Amino acid sequence: MKWRGILLCLCIAVIATLAGQWMPLIGAAVFSIILGMCVRPFVQMDKVSTGVKFCSKNVLQASIILMGLTLNFKVVASLGWSSLPLSLSTIASALIAGLILGRMLQVKSKLRTLIAVGTAICGGSAIAAVSPVIEAEDEEIAYAISTIFLFNVVAVFLFPAIGHMLNMSQETFGYFAGSAINDTSSVVAAAYTYGVEAGMTATIVKLLRALMIVPLCLGIVWMNRRSVSVGRIFPWFILYFMIASIIATVVPIPAGLAAIIKQSSMFLVAVAMSGIGLSVDLKQFRQLGYRPVLLGVLLWFIVTAVSLVILSK
């Protein structure tokens, strides 16, 4: 039943939020993932998986839409436009390297496409959108998502450390996380660990990057002479985020209410990250084999390097 998984994620999020207030350098999002991973072995996942999946996807999207109510649309548009060259560079580098390195490593065509797309744009969401277009097998989809998911979890812990080591400002780290981390959930977790401004910036950069899944899927459809519904591949929650931002710009929200909305959004992020932590199955990673994982490592390194080089100019 869905409510069991939701209740479990809520309990973990409450504990993680308290721990995050005690150790703000780590933050509630990271604590949620860690606690979720620690709790998983003691939970019958078949009884909570529906609610856990709901939290890791739908609750995360709700938190981002709520976040839109605290942002001026002019700021959103400005950040999105300024990050476009960076996003296009990281996307292009991941797709091209995925094609070349995937062949060199002898990773199957559809699997390397899914890993490249997941690294380039938005992790599991991109893989889910592209898989029916290229008619990928269930096993290939599971392998690709597991590979991407592994690096998403690592990024939450590694990227803030890189940011502090390089003395990045809040805004610069936001651009870095938003352009180089795969999945939206991990972008939000890593960036808000670094700071609120970094979190806002990274979320906007990531949402623009996620929109690129639409032209990419249409390009694949054109090359393979297949048909696909745009409504099915479009990330609608991004549109709702923009509408929320427009509403906040046209009808200014009182400071007190805006603070409550921001805190609610951050708590929902913790709930979503609890779902992410509970989804980590370490046994599954051992079954992947080294070639897909190695491809994921190389692509992730390339995307991170491209982002750092561009941001250093």
mmCIF file of C-alpha atoms in Angstrom:
data_model
loop_
_atom_site.group_PDB
_atom_site.id
_atom_site.type_symbol
_atom_site.label_atom_id
_atom_site.label_comp_id
_atom_site.label_asym_id
_atom_site.label_seq_id
_atom_site.Cartn_x
_atom_site.Cartn_y
_atom_site.Cartn_z
ATOM 1 C CA MET A 1 0.000 0.000 0.000
ATOM 2 C CA LYS A 2 1.245 3.466 -0.952
ATOM 3 C CA TRP A 3 0.679 5.063 2.479
ATOM 4 C CA ARG A 4 3.218 2.752 4.162
ATOM 5 C CA GLY A 5 6.055 3.887 1.929
ATOM 6 C CA ILE A 6 5.024 7.547 2.254
ATOM 7 C CA LEU A 7 4.842 7.273 6.046
ATOM 8 C CA LEU A 8 8.288 5.644 6.154
ATOM 9 C CA CYS A 9 9.761 8.446 4.003
ATOM 10 C CA LEU A 10 8.094 11.085 6.197
ATOM 11 C CA CYS A 11 9.566 9.545 9.368
ATOM 12 C CA ILE A 12 13.047 9.424 7.838
ATOM 13 C CA ALA A 13 12.678 13.017 6.602
ATOM 14 C CA VAL A 14 11.719 14.291 10.071
ATOM 15 C CA ILE A 15 14.787 12.656 11.640
ATOM 16 C CA ALA A 16 16.993 13.882 8.772
ATOM 17 C CA THR A 17 15.671 17.441 9.124
ATOM 18 C CA LEU A 18 16.524 17.470 12.834
ATOM 19 C CA ALA A 19 19.960 16.025 12.059
ATOM 20 C CA GLY A 20 20.426 18.646 9.330
ATOM 21 C CA GLN A 21 19.697 21.438 11.816
ATOM 22 C CA TRP A 22 22.276 19.901 14.152
ATOM 23 C CA MET A 23 24.861 19.551 11.353
ATOM 24 C CA PRO A 24 23.919 22.103 8.640
ATOM 25 C CA LEU A 25 27.159 21.459 6.731
ATOM 26 C CA ILE A 26 25.752 18.037 5.797
ATOM 27 C CA GLY A 27 22.106 19.048 5.575
ATOM 28 C CA ALA A 28 18.750 17.261 5.668
ATOM 29 C CA ALA A 29 18.881 16.013 2.068
ATOM 30 C CA VAL A 30 22.123 14.069 2.536
ATOM 31 C CA PHE A 31 21.006 12.729 5.916
ATOM 32 C CA SER A 32 17.785 11.523 4.265
ATOM 33 C CA ILE A 33 19.705 9.528 1.667
ATOM 34 C CA ILE A 34 22.064 8.025 4.257
ATOM 35 C CA LEU A 35 19.225 7.084 6.618
ATOM 36 C CA GLY A 36 17.206 5.629 3.735
ATOM 37 C CA MET A 37 20.127 3.437 2.689
ATOM 38 C CA CYS A 38 20.654 2.301 6.298
ATOM 39 C CA VAL A 39 16.969 1.511 6.846
ATOM 40 C CA ARG A 40 16.415 -0.408 3.584
ATOM 41 C CA PRO A 41 17.928 -3.764 4.724
ATOM 42 C CA PHE A 42 15.427 -3.891 7.599
ATOM 43 C CA VAL A 43 12.356 -3.093 5.489
ATOM 44 C CA GLN A 44 10.174 -5.380 3.356
ATOM 45 C CA MET A 45 10.461 -3.296 0.191
ATOM 46 C CA ASP A 46 7.579 -5.033 -1.586
ATOM 47 C CA LYS A 47 5.213 -3.512 1.013
ATOM 48 C CA VAL A 48 6.532 0.046 0.734
ATOM 49 C CA SER A 49 7.951 0.295 -2.805
ATOM 50 C CA THR A 50 4.890 2.049 -4.301
ATOM 51 C CA GLY A 51 4.979 4.820 -1.701
ATOM 52 C CA VAL A 52 8.773 5.092 -1.872
ATOM 53 C CA LYS A 53 8.629 5.528 -5.655
ATOM 54 C CA PHE A 54 5.879 8.147 -5.239
ATOM 55 C CA CYS A 55 8.058 10.130 -2.832
ATOM 56 C CA SER A 56 11.252 9.912 -4.915
ATOM 57 C CA LYS A 57 9.466 11.215 -8.025
ATOM 58 C CA ASN A 58 6.146 12.978 -7.358
ATOM 59 C CA VAL A 59 7.067 14.555 -4.025
ATOM 60 C CA LEU A 60 10.341 15.823 -5.512
ATOM 61 C CA GLN A 61 8.445 17.430 -8.398
ATOM 62 C CA ALA A 62 6.001 18.997 -5.929
ATOM 63 C CA SER A 63 8.911 20.475 -3.958
ATOM 64 C CA ILE A 64 10.311 22.062 -7.122
ATOM 65 C CA ILE A 65 6.932 23.518 -8.096
ATOM 66 C CA LEU A 66 6.588 24.987 -4.583
ATOM 67 C CA MET A 67 10.073 26.430 -4.968
ATOM 68 C CA GLY A 68 8.811 28.307 -8.015
ATOM 69 C CA LEU A 69 6.493 30.328 -5.769
ATOM 70 C CA THR A 70 9.572 31.830 -4.072
ATOM 71 C CA LEU A 71 11.374 32.886 -7.277
ATOM 72 C CA ASN A 72 10.974 35.887 -9.547
ATOM 73 C CA PHE A 73 10.405 34.734 -13.133
ATOM 74 C CA LYS A 74 12.874 37.316 -14.465
ATOM 75 C CA VAL A 75 15.589 35.695 -12.330
ATOM 76 C CA VAL A 76 14.562 32.225 -13.558
ATOM 77 C CA ALA A 77 14.666 33.347 -17.202
ATOM 78 C CA SER A 78 17.987 35.147 -16.766
ATOM 79 C CA LEU A 79 19.690 32.179 -15.074
ATOM 80 C CA GLY A 80 18.247 29.754 -17.589
ATOM 81 C CA TRP A 81 19.457 31.798 -20.553
ATOM 82 C CA SER A 82 22.937 32.401 -19.103
ATOM 83 C CA SER A 83 23.387 28.672 -18.410
ATOM 84 C CA LEU A 84 22.376 27.581 -21.917
ATOM 85 C CA PRO A 85 25.920 27.470 -23.432
ATOM 86 C CA LEU A 86 27.169 25.491 -20.412
ATOM 87 C CA SER A 87 24.274 23.020 -20.572
ATOM 88 C CA LEU A 88 24.577 22.499 -24.320
ATOM 89 C CA SER A 89 28.339 21.905 -23.976
ATOM 90 C CA THR A 90 27.957 19.244 -21.268
ATOM 91 C CA ILE A 91 25.091 17.561 -23.133
ATOM 92 C CA ALA A 92 27.003 17.439 -26.415
ATOM 93 C CA SER A 93 30.171 16.129 -24.745
ATOM 94 C CA ALA A 94 28.252 13.317 -22.992
ATOM 95 C CA LEU A 95 26.395 12.233 -26.129
ATOM 96 C CA ILE A 96 29.461 12.257 -28.389
ATOM 97 C CA ALA A 97 31.709 10.570 -25.812
ATOM 98 C CA GLY A 98 28.977 8.016 -25.101
ATOM 99 C CA LEU A 99 28.857 7.012 -28.746
ATOM 100 C CA ILE A 100 32.650 6.747 -29.123
ATOM 101 C CA LEU A 101 33.569 5.229 -25.749
ATOM 102 C CA GLY A 102 30.540 2.929 -25.756
ATOM 103 C CA ARG A 103 31.739 1.373 -28.997
ATOM 104 C CA MET A 104 35.306 1.104 -27.718
ATOM 105 C CA LEU A 105 34.089 -0.674 -24.565
ATOM 106 C CA GLN A 106 31.773 -2.874 -26.645
ATOM 107 C CA VAL A 107 28.687 -1.841 -24.695
ATOM 108 C CA LYS A 108 25.514 -2.750 -26.593
ATOM 109 C CA SER A 109 24.122 0.023 -28.787
ATOM 110 C CA LYS A 110 20.851 0.637 -26.919
ATOM 111 C CA LEU A 111 22.482 0.387 -23.494
ATOM 112 C CA ARG A 112 25.220 2.893 -24.352
ATOM 113 C CA THR A 113 22.556 5.246 -25.770
ATOM 114 C CA LEU A 114 20.585 5.087 -22.536
ATOM 115 C CA ILE A 115 23.671 5.661 -20.355
ATOM 116 C CA ALA A 116 24.802 8.576 -22.540
ATOM 117 C CA VAL A 117 21.350 10.202 -22.515
ATOM 118 C CA GLY A 118 20.975 9.667 -18.766
ATOM 119 C CA THR A 119 24.358 11.281 -18.115
ATOM 120 C CA ALA A 120 23.792 14.116 -20.574
ATOM 121 C CA ILE A 121 20.359 15.295 -19.527
ATOM 122 C CA CYS A 122 18.398 14.114 -16.516
ATOM 123 C CA GLY A 123 19.223 10.617 -15.349
ATOM 124 C CA GLY A 124 16.329 8.204 -14.949
ATOM 125 C CA SER A 125 13.774 10.578 -16.470
ATOM 126 C CA ALA A 126 15.733 10.807 -19.709
ATOM 127 C CA ILE A 127 16.240 7.048 -19.800
ATOM 128 C CA ALA A 128 12.513 6.497 -19.251
ATOM 129 C CA ALA A 129 11.671 8.919 -22.072
ATOM 130 C CA VAL A 130 14.162 7.533 -24.595
ATOM 131 C CA SER A 131 13.766 3.788 -23.901
ATOM 132 C CA PRO A 132 10.427 3.338 -25.752
ATOM 133 C CA VAL A 133 11.711 5.430 -28.665
ATOM 134 C CA ILE A 134 14.686 3.080 -29.258
ATOM 135 C CA GLU A 135 12.698 -0.005 -28.135
ATOM 136 C CA ALA A 136 15.146 -0.882 -25.344
ATOM 137 C CA GLU A 137 14.756 -4.140 -23.420
ATOM 138 C CA ASP A 138 13.698 -4.083 -19.754
ATOM 139 C CA GLU A 139 17.102 -5.419 -18.703
ATOM 140 C CA GLU A 140 18.902 -2.647 -20.616
ATOM 141 C CA ILE A 141 16.689 -0.010 -18.997
ATOM 142 C CA ALA A 142 17.356 -1.449 -15.521
ATOM 143 C CA TYR A 143 21.126 -1.564 -16.159
ATOM 144 C CA ALA A 144 21.221 2.023 -17.420
ATOM 145 C CA ILE A 145 19.143 3.412 -14.563
ATOM 146 C CA SER A 146 21.226 1.504 -11.983
ATOM 147 C CA THR A 147 24.471 2.796 -13.505
ATOM 148 C CA ILE A 148 23.267 6.411 -13.522
ATOM 149 C CA PHE A 149 21.741 6.060 -10.065
ATOM 150 C CA LEU A 150 25.058 4.900 -8.621
ATOM 151 C CA PHE A 151 26.809 8.095 -9.697
ATOM 152 C CA ASN A 152 23.880 10.256 -8.586
ATOM 153 C CA VAL A 153 24.321 9.011 -5.020
ATOM 154 C CA VAL A 154 28.099 9.510 -5.154
ATOM 155 C CA ALA A 155 27.645 13.048 -6.551
ATOM 156 C CA VAL A 156 25.572 14.163 -3.559
ATOM 157 C CA PHE A 157 28.583 13.564 -1.306
ATOM 158 C CA LEU A 158 31.423 14.363 -3.717
ATOM 159 C CA PHE A 159 30.337 17.591 -5.433
ATOM 160 C CA PRO A 160 29.979 19.813 -2.329
ATOM 161 C CA ALA A 161 33.491 18.701 -1.331
ATOM 162 C CA ILE A 162 34.813 19.677 -4.780
ATOM 163 C CA GLY A 163 33.030 23.026 -4.511
ATOM 164 C CA HIS A 164 34.585 23.824 -1.136
ATOM 165 C CA MET A 165 38.008 22.626 -2.296
ATOM 166 C CA LEU A 166 37.852 25.013 -5.282
ATOM 167 C CA ASN A 167 36.363 27.838 -3.164
ATOM 168 C CA MET A 168 33.335 28.138 -5.448
ATOM 169 C CA SER A 169 30.778 30.831 -4.769
ATOM 170 C CA GLN A 170 27.155 29.826 -4.201
ATOM 171 C CA GLU A 171 26.186 30.840 -7.734
ATOM 172 C CA THR A 172 29.153 29.100 -9.390
ATOM 173 C CA PHE A 173 28.476 25.873 -7.520
ATOM 174 C CA GLY A 174 24.843 26.109 -8.606
ATOM 175 C CA TYR A 175 25.927 26.234 -12.253
ATOM 176 C CA PHE A 176 28.405 23.394 -11.623
ATOM 177 C CA ALA A 177 25.929 21.064 -9.918
ATOM 178 C CA GLY A 178 23.097 21.882 -12.310
ATOM 179 C CA SER A 179 25.199 21.162 -15.392
ATOM 180 C CA ALA A 180 27.290 18.179 -14.243
ATOM 181 C CA ILE A 181 25.098 16.028 -11.965
ATOM 182 C CA ASN A 182 22.738 13.665 -13.755
ATOM 183 C CA ASP A 183 19.426 13.430 -11.916
ATOM 184 C CA THR A 184 17.285 16.306 -10.629
ATOM 185 C CA SER A 185 17.038 14.750 -7.156
ATOM 186 C CA SER A 186 20.816 14.579 -6.756
ATOM 187 C CA VAL A 187 21.249 18.115 -8.113
ATOM 188 C CA VAL A 188 18.821 19.442 -5.513
ATOM 189 C CA ALA A 189 20.395 17.433 -2.675
ATOM 190 C CA ALA A 190 23.997 18.369 -3.486
ATOM 191 C CA ALA A 191 23.296 22.032 -4.211
ATOM 192 C CA TYR A 192 21.163 22.711 -1.135
ATOM 193 C CA THR A 193 23.842 21.034 0.967
ATOM 194 C CA TYR A 194 26.179 23.735 -0.343
ATOM 195 C CA GLY A 195 23.717 26.569 0.333
ATOM 196 C CA VAL A 196 20.262 27.983 -0.424
ATOM 197 C CA GLU A 197 21.471 30.250 -3.252
ATOM 198 C CA ALA A 198 23.394 27.350 -4.777
ATOM 199 C CA GLY A 199 20.265 25.208 -4.537
ATOM 200 C CA MET A 200 18.057 27.760 -6.290
ATOM 201 C CA THR A 201 20.614 28.321 -9.051
ATOM 202 C CA ALA A 202 21.284 24.615 -9.594
ATOM 203 C CA THR A 203 17.586 23.778 -9.757
ATOM 204 C CA ILE A 204 16.929 26.364 -12.466
ATOM 205 C CA VAL A 205 19.992 25.280 -14.491
ATOM 206 C CA LYS A 206 18.946 21.624 -14.160
ATOM 207 C CA LEU A 207 15.352 22.270 -15.221
ATOM 208 C CA LEU A 208 16.513 23.975 -18.421
ATOM 209 C CA ARG A 209 18.835 21.031 -19.049
ATOM 210 C CA ALA A 210 15.948 18.603 -18.494
ATOM 211 C CA LEU A 211 13.899 20.339 -21.198
ATOM 212 C CA MET A 212 16.502 19.214 -23.733
ATOM 213 C CA ILE A 213 15.006 15.709 -23.533
ATOM 214 C CA VAL A 214 12.218 16.847 -25.869
ATOM 215 C CA PRO A 215 14.360 17.859 -28.895
ATOM 216 C CA LEU A 216 16.685 14.902 -28.245
ATOM 217 C CA CYS A 217 13.810 12.390 -28.336
ATOM 218 C CA LEU A 218 12.372 14.031 -31.436
ATOM 219 C CA GLY A 219 15.809 13.803 -33.075
ATOM 220 C CA ILE A 220 16.048 10.088 -32.257
ATOM 221 C CA VAL A 221 12.511 9.581 -33.586
ATOM 222 C CA TRP A 222 13.435 11.320 -36.838
ATOM 223 C CA MET A 223 16.597 9.217 -37.255
ATOM 224 C CA ASN A 224 14.722 5.974 -36.576
ATOM 225 C CA ARG A 225 11.585 6.961 -38.517
ATOM 226 C CA ARG A 226 9.310 6.234 -35.550
ATOM 227 C CA SER A 227 6.418 8.151 -33.992
ATOM 228 C CA VAL A 228 6.124 9.374 -30.410
ATOM 229 C CA SER A 229 3.788 11.579 -28.363
ATOM 230 C CA VAL A 230 5.400 14.871 -27.316
ATOM 231 C CA GLY A 231 3.036 14.975 -24.335
ATOM 232 C CA ARG A 232 4.487 11.705 -23.102
ATOM 233 C CA ILE A 233 8.117 12.840 -23.106
ATOM 234 C CA PHE A 234 7.621 16.460 -21.990
ATOM 235 C CA PRO A 235 8.589 17.054 -18.305
ATOM 236 C CA TRP A 236 5.361 18.820 -17.321
ATOM 237 C CA PHE A 237 6.460 19.655 -13.781
ATOM 238 C CA ILE A 238 8.948 22.153 -15.267
ATOM 239 C CA LEU A 239 6.064 24.006 -16.918
ATOM 240 C CA TYR A 240 4.221 24.104 -13.576
ATOM 241 C CA PHE A 241 7.406 25.411 -11.895
ATOM 242 C CA MET A 242 7.538 28.262 -14.425
ATOM 243 C CA ILE A 243 3.841 29.044 -13.942
ATOM 244 C CA ALA A 244 4.392 29.164 -10.167
ATOM 245 C CA SER A 245 7.314 31.547 -10.691
ATOM 246 C CA ILE A 246 5.174 33.791 -12.930
ATOM 247 C CA ILE A 247 2.433 33.846 -10.287
ATOM 248 C CA ALA A 248 4.989 34.838 -7.628
ATOM 249 C CA THR A 249 6.226 37.642 -9.903
ATOM 250 C CA VAL A 250 2.782 39.034 -10.801
ATOM 251 C CA VAL A 251 1.305 38.603 -7.317
ATOM 252 C CA PRO A 252 4.122 39.164 -4.769
ATOM 253 C CA ILE A 253 3.899 36.692 -1.885
ATOM 254 C CA PRO A 254 4.288 38.148 1.655
ATOM 255 C CA ALA A 255 7.702 37.465 3.180
ATOM 256 C CA GLY A 256 6.253 35.377 6.026
ATOM 257 C CA LEU A 257 4.290 33.132 3.665
ATOM 258 C CA ALA A 258 7.277 32.861 1.300
ATOM 259 C CA ALA A 259 9.437 31.641 4.203
ATOM 260 C CA ILE A 260 6.841 28.958 5.061
ATOM 261 C CA ILE A 261 6.675 27.862 1.406
ATOM 262 C CA LYS A 262 10.477 27.665 1.226
ATOM 263 C CA GLN A 263 10.679 25.577 4.411
ATOM 264 C CA SER A 264 7.878 23.310 3.147
ATOM 265 C CA SER A 265 9.714 22.860 -0.143
ATOM 266 C CA MET A 266 12.918 21.919 1.668
ATOM 267 C CA PHE A 267 11.087 19.384 3.834
ATOM 268 C CA LEU A 268 9.549 17.815 0.729
ATOM 269 C CA VAL A 269 13.069 17.569 -0.712
ATOM 270 C CA ALA A 270 14.074 15.615 2.410
ATOM 271 C CA VAL A 271 11.049 13.331 1.948
ATOM 272 C CA ALA A 272 12.010 12.730 -1.690
ATOM 273 C CA MET A 273 15.634 12.018 -0.777
ATOM 274 C CA SER A 274 14.415 9.456 1.766
ATOM 275 C CA GLY A 275 12.771 7.679 -1.157
ATOM 276 C CA ILE A 276 16.022 7.870 -3.123
ATOM 277 C CA GLY A 277 17.993 6.371 -0.229
ATOM 278 C CA LEU A 278 15.471 3.569 0.206
ATOM 279 C CA SER A 279 15.790 2.789 -3.520
ATOM 280 C CA VAL A 280 19.532 2.091 -3.327
ATOM 281 C CA ASP A 281 20.022 -1.652 -3.776
ATOM 282 C CA LEU A 282 23.752 -2.334 -3.423
ATOM 283 C CA LYS A 283 23.278 -5.955 -4.552
ATOM 284 C CA GLN A 284 21.984 -4.771 -7.904
ATOM 285 C CA PHE A 285 25.155 -2.798 -8.602
ATOM 286 C CA ARG A 286 27.270 -5.941 -8.277
ATOM 287 C CA GLN A 287 25.282 -7.549 -11.094
ATOM 288 C CA LEU A 288 25.939 -4.804 -13.639
ATOM 289 C CA GLY A 289 29.332 -5.927 -14.907
ATOM 290 C CA TYR A 290 32.193 -3.502 -15.326
ATOM 291 C CA ARG A 291 31.643 -2.234 -18.905
ATOM 292 C CA PRO A 292 28.417 -0.203 -18.382
ATOM 293 C CA VAL A 293 29.739 1.102 -15.052
ATOM 294 C CA LEU A 294 33.079 2.067 -16.623
ATOM 295 C CA LEU A 295 31.244 3.877 -19.416
ATOM 296 C CA GLY A 296 29.207 5.728 -16.798
ATOM 297 C CA VAL A 297 32.377 6.685 -14.893
ATOM 298 C CA LEU A 298 34.096 8.025 -18.020
ATOM 299 C CA LEU A 299 31.067 10.020 -19.183
ATOM 300 C CA TRP A 300 30.537 11.469 -15.734
ATOM 301 C CA PHE A 301 34.201 12.482 -15.549
ATOM 302 C CA ILE A 302 34.029 14.123 -19.003
ATOM 303 C CA VAL A 303 30.850 16.074 -18.188
ATOM 304 C CA THR A 304 32.317 17.233 -14.867
ATOM 305 C CA ALA A 305 35.595 18.275 -16.531
ATOM 306 C CA VAL A 306 33.804 20.192 -19.312
ATOM 307 C CA SER A 307 31.656 22.015 -16.751
ATOM 308 C CA LEU A 308 34.685 22.967 -14.626
ATOM 309 C CA VAL A 309 36.703 24.150 -17.649
ATOM 310 C CA ILE A 310 33.872 26.381 -18.896
ATOM 311 C CA LEU A 311 33.145 27.794 -15.425
ATOM 312 C CA SER A 312 36.852 28.579 -14.887
ATOM 313 C CA LYS A 313 36.971 30.916 -17.908
#
